[in-house]
Structures are given as C-alpha cells and as structure tokens.
PDB file of C-alpha atoms in Angstrom:
ATOM      1  CA  MET A   1     123.208 168.374 151.246  1.00 44.00           C
ATOM      2  CA  LYS A   2     123.715 170.460 154.304  1.00 46.00           C
ATOM      3  CA  GLU A   3     122.168 169.351 157.625  1.00 48.00           C
ATOM      4  CA  ASP A   4     121.648 171.609 160.789  1.00 52.00           C
ATOM      5  CA  VAL A   5     119.695 171.893 164.049  1.00 51.00           C
ATOM      6  CA  GLN A   6     116.849 173.711 162.892  1.00 57.00           C
ATOM      7  CA  THR A   7     115.940 171.333 159.665  1.00 57.00           C
ATOM      8  CA  PRO A   8     117.447 167.651 158.765  1.00 60.00           C
ATOM      9  CA  CYS A   9     118.453 168.503 155.555  1.00 59.00           C
ATOM     10  CA  THR A  10     118.810 171.391 153.029  1.00 61.00           C
ATOM     11  CA  LEU A  11     118.968 170.759 149.421  1.00 58.00           C
ATOM     12  CA  LEU A  12     122.475 172.255 148.062  1.00 63.00           C
ATOM     13  CA  HIS A  13     122.754 171.110 144.594  1.00 70.00           C
ATOM     14  CA  GLU A  14     121.162 168.096 142.168  1.00 82.00           C
ATOM     15  CA  CYS A  15     122.678 166.809 139.899  1.00 85.00           C
ATOM     16  CA  ALA A  16     121.735 164.251 137.011  1.00 88.00           C
ATOM     17  CA  ALA A  17     124.058 162.453 134.597  1.00 90.00           C
ATOM     18  CA  THR A  18     122.945 160.276 131.597  1.00 92.00           C
ATOM     19  CA  THR A  19     125.951 158.243 129.243  1.00 93.00           C
ATOM     20  CA  SER A  20     125.751 157.344 125.923  1.00 94.00           C
ATOM     21  CA  SER A  21     128.286 155.273 124.088  1.00 95.00           C
ATOM     22  CA  LEU A  22     130.227 156.997 120.319  1.00 94.00           C
ATOM     23  CA  PRO A  23     131.442 155.663 117.455  1.00 93.00           C
ATOM     24  CA  SER A  24     135.436 155.642 117.449  1.00 93.00           C
ATOM     25  CA  ALA A  25     137.834 155.631 115.139  1.00 88.00           C
ATOM     26  CA  ILE A  26     140.303 153.506 116.685  1.00 91.00           C
ATOM     27  CA  GLN A  27     139.629 149.762 117.242  1.00 90.00           C
ATOM     28  CA  THR A  28     140.851 149.274 120.717  1.00 92.00           C
ATOM     29  CA  CYS A  29     139.179 152.761 122.333  1.00 96.00           C
ATOM     30  CA  GLN A  30     136.412 152.841 123.757  1.00 95.00           C
ATOM     31  CA  LEU A  31     134.343 156.786 123.450  1.00 97.00           C
ATOM     32  CA  HIS A  32     131.335 157.469 126.267  1.00 96.00           C
ATOM     33  CA  GLN A  33     129.752 160.869 125.933  1.00 94.00           C
ATOM     34  CA  LEU A  34     129.222 161.618 129.703  1.00 93.00           C
ATOM     35  CA  SER A  35     126.482 164.874 130.620  1.00 92.00           C
ATOM     36  CA  LEU A  36     126.041 166.155 133.673  1.00 88.00           C
ATOM     37  CA  SER A  37     123.279 168.409 134.735  1.00 88.00           C
ATOM     38  CA  LEU A  38     123.797 170.676 138.186  1.00 82.00           C
ATOM     39  CA  GLN A  39     120.899 172.832 139.589  1.00 80.00           C
ATOM     40  CA  HIS A  40     122.005 174.889 142.434  1.00 74.00           C
ATOM     41  CA  ALA A  41     120.336 176.377 145.467  1.00 74.00           C
ATOM     42  CA  ASP A  42     119.385 179.235 144.102  1.00 76.00           C
ATOM     43  CA  SER A  43     117.701 177.627 141.303  1.00 75.00           C
ATOM     44  CA  SER A  44     120.009 177.873 138.625  1.00 79.00           C
ATOM     45  CA  LYS A  45     121.273 175.305 136.376  1.00 81.00           C
ATOM     46  CA  SER A  46     124.523 174.774 134.629  1.00 83.00           C
ATOM     47  CA  ASN A  47     124.998 171.270 132.166  1.00 89.00           C
ATOM     48  CA  LYS A  48     128.986 170.073 131.165  1.00 91.00           C
ATOM     49  CA  THR A  49     129.466 167.238 128.820  1.00 93.00           C
ATOM     50  CA  TRP A  50     132.502 165.596 129.031  1.00 95.00           C
ATOM     51  CA  LEU A  51     133.934 163.238 126.367  1.00 96.00           C
ATOM     52  CA  LYS A  52     135.686 159.938 127.862  1.00 96.00           C
ATOM     53  CA  SER A  53     138.235 158.017 125.538  1.00 97.00           C
ATOM     54  CA  VAL A  54     139.482 154.279 126.988  1.00 96.00           C
ATOM     55  CA  ASN A  55     142.210 152.334 125.486  1.00 95.00           C
ATOM     56  CA  SER A  56     141.575 149.160 126.789  1.00 86.00           C
ATOM     57  CA  SER A  57     144.832 146.984 124.743  1.00 85.00           C
ATOM     58  CA  ALA A  58     146.773 147.297 127.719  1.00 76.00           C
ATOM     59  CA  VAL A  59     148.183 143.846 128.311  1.00 76.00           C
ATOM     60  CA  GLY A  60     148.768 143.256 132.120  1.00 79.00           C
ATOM     61  CA  ARG A  61     148.142 147.124 133.049  1.00 81.00           C
ATOM     62  CA  PRO A  62     144.903 148.778 133.690  1.00 85.00           C
ATOM     63  CA  GLU A  63     143.439 150.885 130.369  1.00 89.00           C
ATOM     64  CA  GLY A  64     144.827 154.488 129.899  1.00 93.00           C
ATOM     65  CA  GLY A  65     141.730 157.345 129.180  1.00 96.00           C
ATOM     66  CA  VAL A  66     141.493 160.644 128.090  1.00 97.00           C
ATOM     67  CA  ALA A  67     139.024 162.973 129.624  1.00 97.00           C
ATOM     68  CA  VAL A  68     137.645 166.767 126.876  1.00 97.00           C
ATOM     69  CA  LEU A  69     135.732 168.769 128.119  1.00 95.00           C
ATOM     70  CA  ARG A  70     132.950 168.919 125.073  1.00 93.00           C
ATOM     71  CA  ASN A  71     130.552 171.954 126.707  1.00 91.00           C
ATOM     72  CA  GLU A  72     129.360 173.706 129.814  1.00 88.00           C
ATOM     73  CA  GLY A  73     127.081 176.422 130.818  1.00 76.00           C
ATOM     74  CA  PRO A  74     123.299 176.988 131.546  1.00 66.00           C
ATOM     75  CA  ALA A  75     122.272 175.363 128.335  1.00 60.00           C
ATOM     76  CA  ALA A  76     125.178 172.891 127.024  1.00 54.00           C
ATOM     77  CA  SER A  77     124.664 171.871 123.420  1.00 61.00           C
ATOM     78  CA  ALA A  78     127.198 172.718 120.696  1.00 68.00           C
ATOM     79  CA  ASN A  79     131.118 171.016 121.249  1.00 80.00           C
ATOM     80  CA  THR A  80     132.396 174.246 121.997  1.00 89.00           C
ATOM     81  CA  LEU A  81     135.557 172.395 123.533  1.00 92.00           C
ATOM     82  CA  PRO A  82     136.237 175.138 126.150  1.00 92.00           C
ATOM     83  CA  ALA A  83     139.988 175.358 127.263  1.00 92.00           C
ATOM     84  CA  ILE A  84     140.779 173.565 130.656  1.00 93.00           C
ATOM     85  CA  ALA A  85     143.798 173.223 132.701  1.00 93.00           C
ATOM     86  CA  GLY A  86     144.331 169.294 132.116  1.00 94.00           C
ATOM     87  CA  LYS A  87     144.973 167.263 135.210  1.00 93.00           C
ATOM     88  CA  VAL A  88     147.453 163.701 135.464  1.00 94.00           C
ATOM     89  CA  TYR A  89     145.521 161.024 137.118  1.00 93.00           C
ATOM     90  CA  SER A  90     147.023 157.391 138.116  1.00 91.00           C
ATOM     91  CA  THR A  91     142.872 156.398 139.966  1.00 85.00           C
ATOM     92  CA  MET A  92     143.262 159.473 141.535  1.00 89.00           C
ATOM     93  CA  ALA A  93     144.073 163.084 140.451  1.00 88.00           C
ATOM     94  CA  LEU A  94     147.748 163.513 140.871  1.00 90.00           C
ATOM     95  CA  PRO A  95     149.009 167.124 142.235  1.00 87.00           C
ATOM     96  CA  LEU A  96     150.514 168.059 139.613  1.00 87.00           C
ATOM     97  CA  GLU A  97     150.491 171.824 139.006  1.00 83.00           C
ATOM     98  CA  GLY A  98     150.860 173.428 135.782  1.00 85.00           C
ATOM     99  CA  THR A  99     151.088 170.517 133.450  1.00 91.00           C
ATOM    100  CA  CYS A 100     149.851 172.513 130.300  1.00 92.00           C
ATOM    101  CA  LEU A 101     147.983 169.795 128.793  1.00 93.00           C
ATOM    102  CA  PRO A 102     144.702 170.632 127.119  1.00 94.00           C
ATOM    103  CA  VAL A 103     142.903 167.271 128.346  1.00 96.00           C
ATOM    104  CA  HIS A 104     143.054 165.397 131.459  1.00 96.00           C
ATOM    105  CA  ILE A 105     144.643 161.989 131.280  1.00 96.00           C
ATOM    106  CA  ASN A 106     144.761 158.466 133.066  1.00 95.00           C
ATOM    107  CA  GLY A 107     147.149 155.504 133.764  1.00 94.00           C
ATOM    108  CA  ALA A 108     148.955 153.265 135.400  1.00 92.00           C
ATOM    109  CA  PHE A 109     151.952 155.952 136.318  1.00 92.00           C
ATOM    110  CA  LEU A 110     154.396 154.556 138.318  1.00 90.00           C
ATOM    111  CA  VAL A 111     154.295 157.118 141.369  1.00 89.00           C
ATOM    112  CA  SER A 112     156.537 158.373 144.352  1.00 86.00           C
ATOM    113  CA  ALA A 113     155.926 157.264 147.765  1.00 86.00           C
ATOM    114  CA  ASP A 114     153.716 160.776 149.049  1.00 88.00           C
ATOM    115  CA  ARG A 115     151.734 160.489 145.468  1.00 87.00           C
ATOM    116  CA  ARG A 116     153.288 163.766 144.785  1.00 86.00           C
ATOM    117  CA  SER A 117     154.969 163.090 141.402  1.00 85.00           C
ATOM    118  CA  ILE A 118     155.421 160.770 138.823  1.00 89.00           C
ATOM    119  CA  TRP A 119     158.612 158.792 138.185  1.00 86.00           C
ATOM    120  CA  THR A 120     160.331 160.519 135.467  1.00 83.00           C
ATOM    121  CA  GLY A 121     163.380 158.581 134.742  1.00 76.00           C
ATOM    122  CA  GLU A 122     166.069 160.590 137.002  1.00 73.00           C
ATOM    123  CA  GLY A 123     167.787 157.521 139.153  1.00 71.00           C
ATOM    124  CA  ASP A 124     164.487 155.872 139.874  1.00 69.00           C
ATOM    125  CA  GLY A 125     165.412 152.781 138.227  1.00 75.00           C
ATOM    126  CA  GLY A 126     163.798 152.522 135.343  1.00 77.00           C
ATOM    127  CA  GLN A 127     160.620 153.181 136.551  1.00 82.00           C
ATOM    128  CA  GLY A 128     160.221 156.235 134.643  1.00 87.00           C
ATOM    129  CA  ALA A 129     160.938 154.650 131.318  1.00 90.00           C
ATOM    130  CA  GLU A 130     157.595 152.176 132.663  1.00 90.00           C
ATOM    131  CA  ASN A 131     155.671 155.658 132.313  1.00 91.00           C
ATOM    132  CA  ILE A 132     157.048 156.461 128.913  1.00 92.00           C
ATOM    133  CA  ARG A 133     156.002 153.101 128.127  1.00 92.00           C
ATOM    134  CA  VAL A 134     152.049 154.069 129.600  1.00 93.00           C
ATOM    135  CA  LEU A 135     151.715 157.392 128.722  1.00 95.00           C
ATOM    136  CA  ALA A 136     153.144 155.952 124.273  1.00 94.00           C
ATOM    137  CA  GLU A 137     150.643 152.783 124.751  1.00 94.00           C
ATOM    138  CA  ASP A 138     147.911 153.324 127.138  1.00 95.00           C
ATOM    139  CA  ILE A 139     147.084 156.932 126.876  1.00 96.00           C
ATOM    140  CA  ALA A 140     148.098 157.643 123.165  1.00 96.00           C
ATOM    141  CA  PRO A 141     145.775 155.839 121.340  1.00 96.00           C
ATOM    142  CA  ALA A 142     142.882 157.006 123.575  1.00 97.00           C
ATOM    143  CA  TYR A 143     143.933 160.642 123.116  1.00 97.00           C
ATOM    144  CA  ALA A 144     143.875 160.423 119.188  1.00 97.00           C
ATOM    145  CA  ALA A 145     140.507 158.871 119.642  1.00 97.00           C
ATOM    146  CA  ALA A 146     139.285 161.634 121.958  1.00 97.00           C
ATOM    147  CA  ILE A 147     141.045 163.980 119.107  1.00 97.00           C
ATOM    148  CA  ALA A 148     139.007 162.835 115.827  1.00 96.00           C
ATOM    149  CA  SER A 149     135.592 162.320 117.852  1.00 95.00           C
ATOM    150  CA  SER A 150     135.881 165.929 118.831  1.00 95.00           C
ATOM    151  CA  CYS A 151     136.224 167.181 114.834  1.00 94.00           C
ATOM    152  CA  SER A 152     132.631 166.420 114.250  1.00 86.00           C
ATOM    153  CA  GLY A 153     130.671 169.510 114.542  1.00 82.00           C
ATOM    154  CA  SER A 154     133.322 171.576 116.452  1.00 85.00           C
ATOM    155  CA  ASP A 155     135.252 174.750 115.409  1.00 91.00           C
ATOM    156  CA  ALA A 156     139.047 173.600 114.197  1.00 93.00           C
ATOM    157  CA  ALA A 157     140.814 175.832 115.957  1.00 92.00           C
ATOM    158  CA  LYS A 158     139.684 174.638 119.160  1.00 93.00           C
ATOM    159  CA  VAL A 159     139.791 170.764 117.959  1.00 95.00           C
ATOM    160  CA  TYR A 160     143.741 171.543 117.015  1.00 94.00           C
ATOM    161  CA  ARG A 161     144.313 173.549 120.646  1.00 93.00           C
ATOM    162  CA  LEU A 162     143.495 169.537 121.977  1.00 95.00           C
ATOM    163  CA  TRP A 163     145.991 168.777 119.877  1.00 94.00           C
ATOM    164  CA  PRO A 164     149.506 167.773 122.310  1.00 91.00           C
ATOM    165  CA  THR A 165     152.409 170.024 122.042  1.00 86.00           C
ATOM    166  CA  ALA A 166     156.232 169.225 122.015  1.00 79.00           C
ATOM    167  CA  HIS A 167     158.786 169.974 124.595  1.00 81.00           C
ATOM    168  CA  SER A 168     155.617 172.169 126.682  1.00 82.00           C
ATOM    169  CA  PHE A 169     154.632 169.853 129.167  1.00 88.00           C
ATOM    170  CA  GLN A 170     155.553 169.551 132.657  1.00 85.00           C
ATOM    171  CA  PRO A 171     156.737 167.568 133.669  1.00 86.00           C
ATOM    172  CA  ARG A 172     158.925 166.636 130.245  1.00 88.00           C
ATOM    173  CA  LEU A 173     158.375 162.961 130.543  1.00 89.00           C
ATOM    174  CA  LEU A 174     154.592 163.528 129.177  1.00 91.00           C
ATOM    175  CA  ASP A 175     156.028 165.027 126.232  1.00 91.00           C
ATOM    176  CA  SER A 176     156.057 161.530 125.276  1.00 91.00           C
ATOM    177  CA  VAL A 177     152.395 161.082 124.651  1.00 94.00           C
ATOM    178  CA  THR A 178     153.056 164.211 121.431  1.00 93.00           C
ATOM    179  CA  ALA A 179     153.912 162.110 119.129  1.00 91.00           C
ATOM    180  CA  ALA A 180     152.694 158.507 120.143  1.00 95.00           C
ATOM    181  CA  THR A 181     149.376 160.836 119.343  1.00 95.00           C
ATOM    182  CA  VAL A 182     150.232 161.434 116.339  1.00 93.00           C
ATOM    183  CA  LYS A 183     152.147 158.493 114.975  1.00 94.00           C
ATOM    184  CA  CYS A 184     148.208 157.082 115.887  1.00 95.00           C
ATOM    185  CA  MET A 185     146.469 159.387 113.927  1.00 95.00           C
ATOM    186  CA  VAL A 186     148.425 158.592 111.721  1.00 94.00           C
ATOM    187  CA  SER A 187     148.512 155.142 111.466  1.00 94.00           C
ATOM    188  CA  GLN A 188     145.058 154.801 111.517  1.00 94.00           C
ATOM    189  CA  GLY A 189     143.876 157.018 109.064  1.00 95.00           C
ATOM    190  CA  SER A 190     142.205 159.931 111.293  1.00 95.00           C
ATOM    191  CA  LYS A 191     140.520 162.319 109.605  1.00 96.00           C
ATOM    192  CA  VAL A 192     141.808 165.345 112.057  1.00 96.00           C
ATOM    193  CA  LEU A 193     142.890 167.660 109.671  1.00 96.00           C
ATOM    194  CA  TRP A 194     140.943 170.247 108.773  1.00 96.00           C
ATOM    195  CA  VAL A 195     140.659 172.019 104.970  1.00 96.00           C
ATOM    196  CA  PRO A 196     138.679 175.390 105.053  1.00 93.00           C
ATOM    197  CA  ALA A 197     136.023 175.795 101.632  1.00 91.00           C
ATOM    198  CA  THR A 198     137.644 177.613  98.797  1.00 90.00           C
ATOM    199  CA  LYS A 199     136.946 181.593  98.714  1.00 85.00           C
ATOM    200  CA  GLN A 200     134.706 181.058  95.907  1.00 79.00           C
ATOM    201  CA  SER A 201     132.325 178.139  97.351  1.00 73.00           C
ATOM    202  CA  ALA A 202     132.363 179.928 100.589  1.00 63.00           C
ATOM    203  CA  GLY A 203     128.898 181.452 100.159  1.00 63.00           C
ATOM    204  CA  SER A 204     127.062 177.813  99.353  1.00 65.00           C
ATOM    205  CA  GLY A 205     127.145 176.422 102.773  1.00 64.00           C
ATOM    206  CA  ASN A 206     130.485 174.317 102.063  1.00 74.00           C
ATOM    207  CA  THR A 207     132.761 175.181 105.456  1.00 81.00           C
ATOM    208  CA  GLY A 208     135.468 173.177 104.967  1.00 91.00           C
ATOM    209  CA  LYS A 209     136.019 169.499 105.447  1.00 93.00           C
ATOM    210  CA  TRP A 210     137.938 167.097 107.888  1.00 96.00           C
ATOM    211  CA  VAL A 211     140.749 164.914 106.034  1.00 96.00           C
ATOM    212  CA  SER A 212     143.553 162.391 106.790  1.00 96.00           C
ATOM    213  CA  THR A 213     147.024 162.635 106.399  1.00 94.00           C
ATOM    214  CA  ALA A 214     146.862 160.373 103.661  1.00 95.00           C
ATOM    215  CA  GLU A 215     144.397 162.920 101.916  1.00 96.00           C
ATOM    216  CA  ALA A 216     146.137 166.219 102.615  1.00 96.00           C
ATOM    217  CA  CYS A 217     148.804 168.188 100.586  1.00 95.00           C
ATOM    218  CA  PHE A 218     151.476 169.699 103.034  1.00 92.00           C
ATOM    219  CA  LEU A 219     153.109 172.630 101.972  1.00 88.00           C
ATOM    220  CA  PRO A 220     156.567 173.120 103.303  1.00 84.00           C
ATOM    221  CA  SER A 221     156.402 175.172 106.604  1.00 76.00           C
ATOM    222  CA  HIS A 222     159.594 177.115 106.345  1.00 79.00           C
ATOM    223  CA  VAL A 223     158.321 178.748 102.916  1.00 82.00           C
ATOM    224  CA  ALA A 224     155.536 181.660 103.010  1.00 87.00           C
ATOM    225  CA  VAL A 225     153.297 180.678 100.351  1.00 90.00           C
ATOM    226  CA  PRO A 226     150.371 183.546  99.409  1.00 93.00           C
ATOM    227  CA  GLU A 227     147.280 182.408 100.404  1.00 92.00           C
ATOM    228  CA  GLU A 228     145.810 183.159  96.710  1.00 93.00           C
ATOM    229  CA  VAL A 229     148.082 181.193  95.392  1.00 94.00           C
ATOM    230  CA  VAL A 230     146.834 177.885  98.494  1.00 94.00           C
ATOM    231  CA  ASP A 231     143.232 179.119  97.371  1.00 94.00           C
ATOM    232  CA  VAL A 232     143.748 178.575  94.024  1.00 94.00           C
ATOM    233  CA  ALA A 233     145.522 175.054  94.269  1.00 95.00           C
ATOM    234  CA  ARG A 234     142.636 174.091  96.440  1.00 94.00           C
ATOM    235  CA  ARG A 235     139.994 175.041  93.813  1.00 93.00           C
ATOM    236  CA  ALA A 236     142.012 172.874  91.392  1.00 94.00           C
ATOM    237  CA  GLY A 237     141.393 169.647  93.910  1.00 93.00           C
ATOM    238  CA  LEU A 238     144.170 169.912  96.254  1.00 95.00           C
ATOM    239  CA  LEU A 239     143.729 169.365 100.090  1.00 96.00           C
ATOM    240  CA  ILE A 240     145.767 171.101 101.646  1.00 96.00           C
ATOM    241  CA  PRO A 241     145.234 171.820 105.542  1.00 95.00           C
ATOM    242  CA  GLU A 242     145.244 175.193 107.466  1.00 92.00           C
ATOM    243  CA  LEU A 243     147.242 174.311 110.702  1.00 88.00           C
ATOM    244  CA  PRO A 244     148.348 176.227 113.393  1.00 83.00           C
ATOM    245  CA  ASP A 245     151.788 176.454 114.165  1.00 78.00           C
ATOM    246  CA  HIS A 246     151.829 174.523 117.063  1.00 75.00           C
ATOM    247  CA  ALA A 247     150.962 171.283 115.210  1.00 74.00           C
ATOM    248  CA  PHE A 248     154.388 171.592 113.028  1.00 65.00           C
ATOM    249  CA  GLN A 249     156.049 171.390 116.176  1.00 65.00           C
ATOM    250  CA  VAL A 250     154.868 167.967 116.385  1.00 63.00           C
TER     251      VAL A 250
END
C-alpha cells in the first residue's frame, strides 16, 4: 500500500495465499504446500508455490525446517523446481552470503552476538558442535522428506539439483547436513533414485520410475560402462539408477 497527501491509499500489490498438507515419507516430518498469488499495480500477476518441510522430533529445541521452491511464473503449476540461492534462517534470515545451498533451511542455530554468523567450532566452547547436531538431527530429516516429496511429477535432473553436495557449502559447517540427509533417505526407504525407461519401451509412454536405494543396482563409479550395456541390464530387470556426478560424492 502507498499513501500520499492527495489520495489516502494506492494499492501496489495484492497477495493471496493458500496452504495444503501433503503426505510425508518420513514420520516425524510434516509437509505443507504454500501457494502465493501476487497481483501487481500494473495488473500483472505472478505465482509461486513453496514446499515447506518441518521436522518436529527435536527434544528441547525448536523444530527444524526446509523450504523448496516448487514453481514460479505467471501461471505456475508443474513442479519445475527453479534454482534458488538458499539462505540460512534461525527464526529470521542470517546474512550469510554464498552458502551454495539449493534450499532454505531454518534451525535453532547458535549464532554470534551480532547475528552475522553461526558458530562453526573454532574456539567457541562447543557451540559449533551443537550447530552440527541441529543440522544432522533437526534439519536433515526435513530435507530428506522435501526431496522425496519433490520427486512426484518433477524432472529427475532438477530433483537431483536439490540434493546436498559434499564439500560445497559455506560455511563448511553446513556440510554436516549432507551425509545426514542421505542417511535419512536410505534408512527410510525413500524413492529418490531415478531409473529411466529402456530404449525399447521409450515410445510406450513409460518414462521411468523412482526407486529406493534398497531396490537399486549400483554400478561402480570408477568404471565407464557403455550405455548400451546399461540399457540391456535394465531390460533384464536390473534397476540401475541414473545419477549425476555430485550424487557419487555424497
């Protein structure tokens, strides 16, 4: 809203929001889809849909959460999973730049007095260790649930972009969420690995399916196996997932 001497109020933006609950692959996490519709002063409209994943299993600490942007645009509908510059929140956003996170995370982090950084374990009396605990126990399950939920109706390459990548986050303390998130997906049997359709069945409308790590058959990452051989193995029933390079580094 804008107010001036001549006119009491001028409408600049009008926002409408709806929320709905989604099923979660992880029992301790609740998933909510938030759809935002913004009408601007020039009558143009924009829409965004966010997935909020909250883990409420922490004892004695506030819940940990993850937010994924599912889609945006004038008429957002499909789960296109646009790339975002992930931020770190501790109730409110912290001014940490260049985190390289593909999602927003929120947790009960122990932060510096000026709230410009989180404790990382360097001469902080053990406060960095507590932040590692927040990442591994509070945020990782919510992160895993968000990834599993994003698989439905989404392009595999864009889902894999949501995966945490080892040794890439800043500050490095955030790397603690990587192994914990993957461990959670494995232990919960989440279907987060994409097995594409074979060339023989490509024209039948079958594009592939998501499988769990227990169902998947992994090829050694250091051996280059011809795609024709992989396709024959898939036709024989082996569920060999298609994985990007950064997934092998987790």
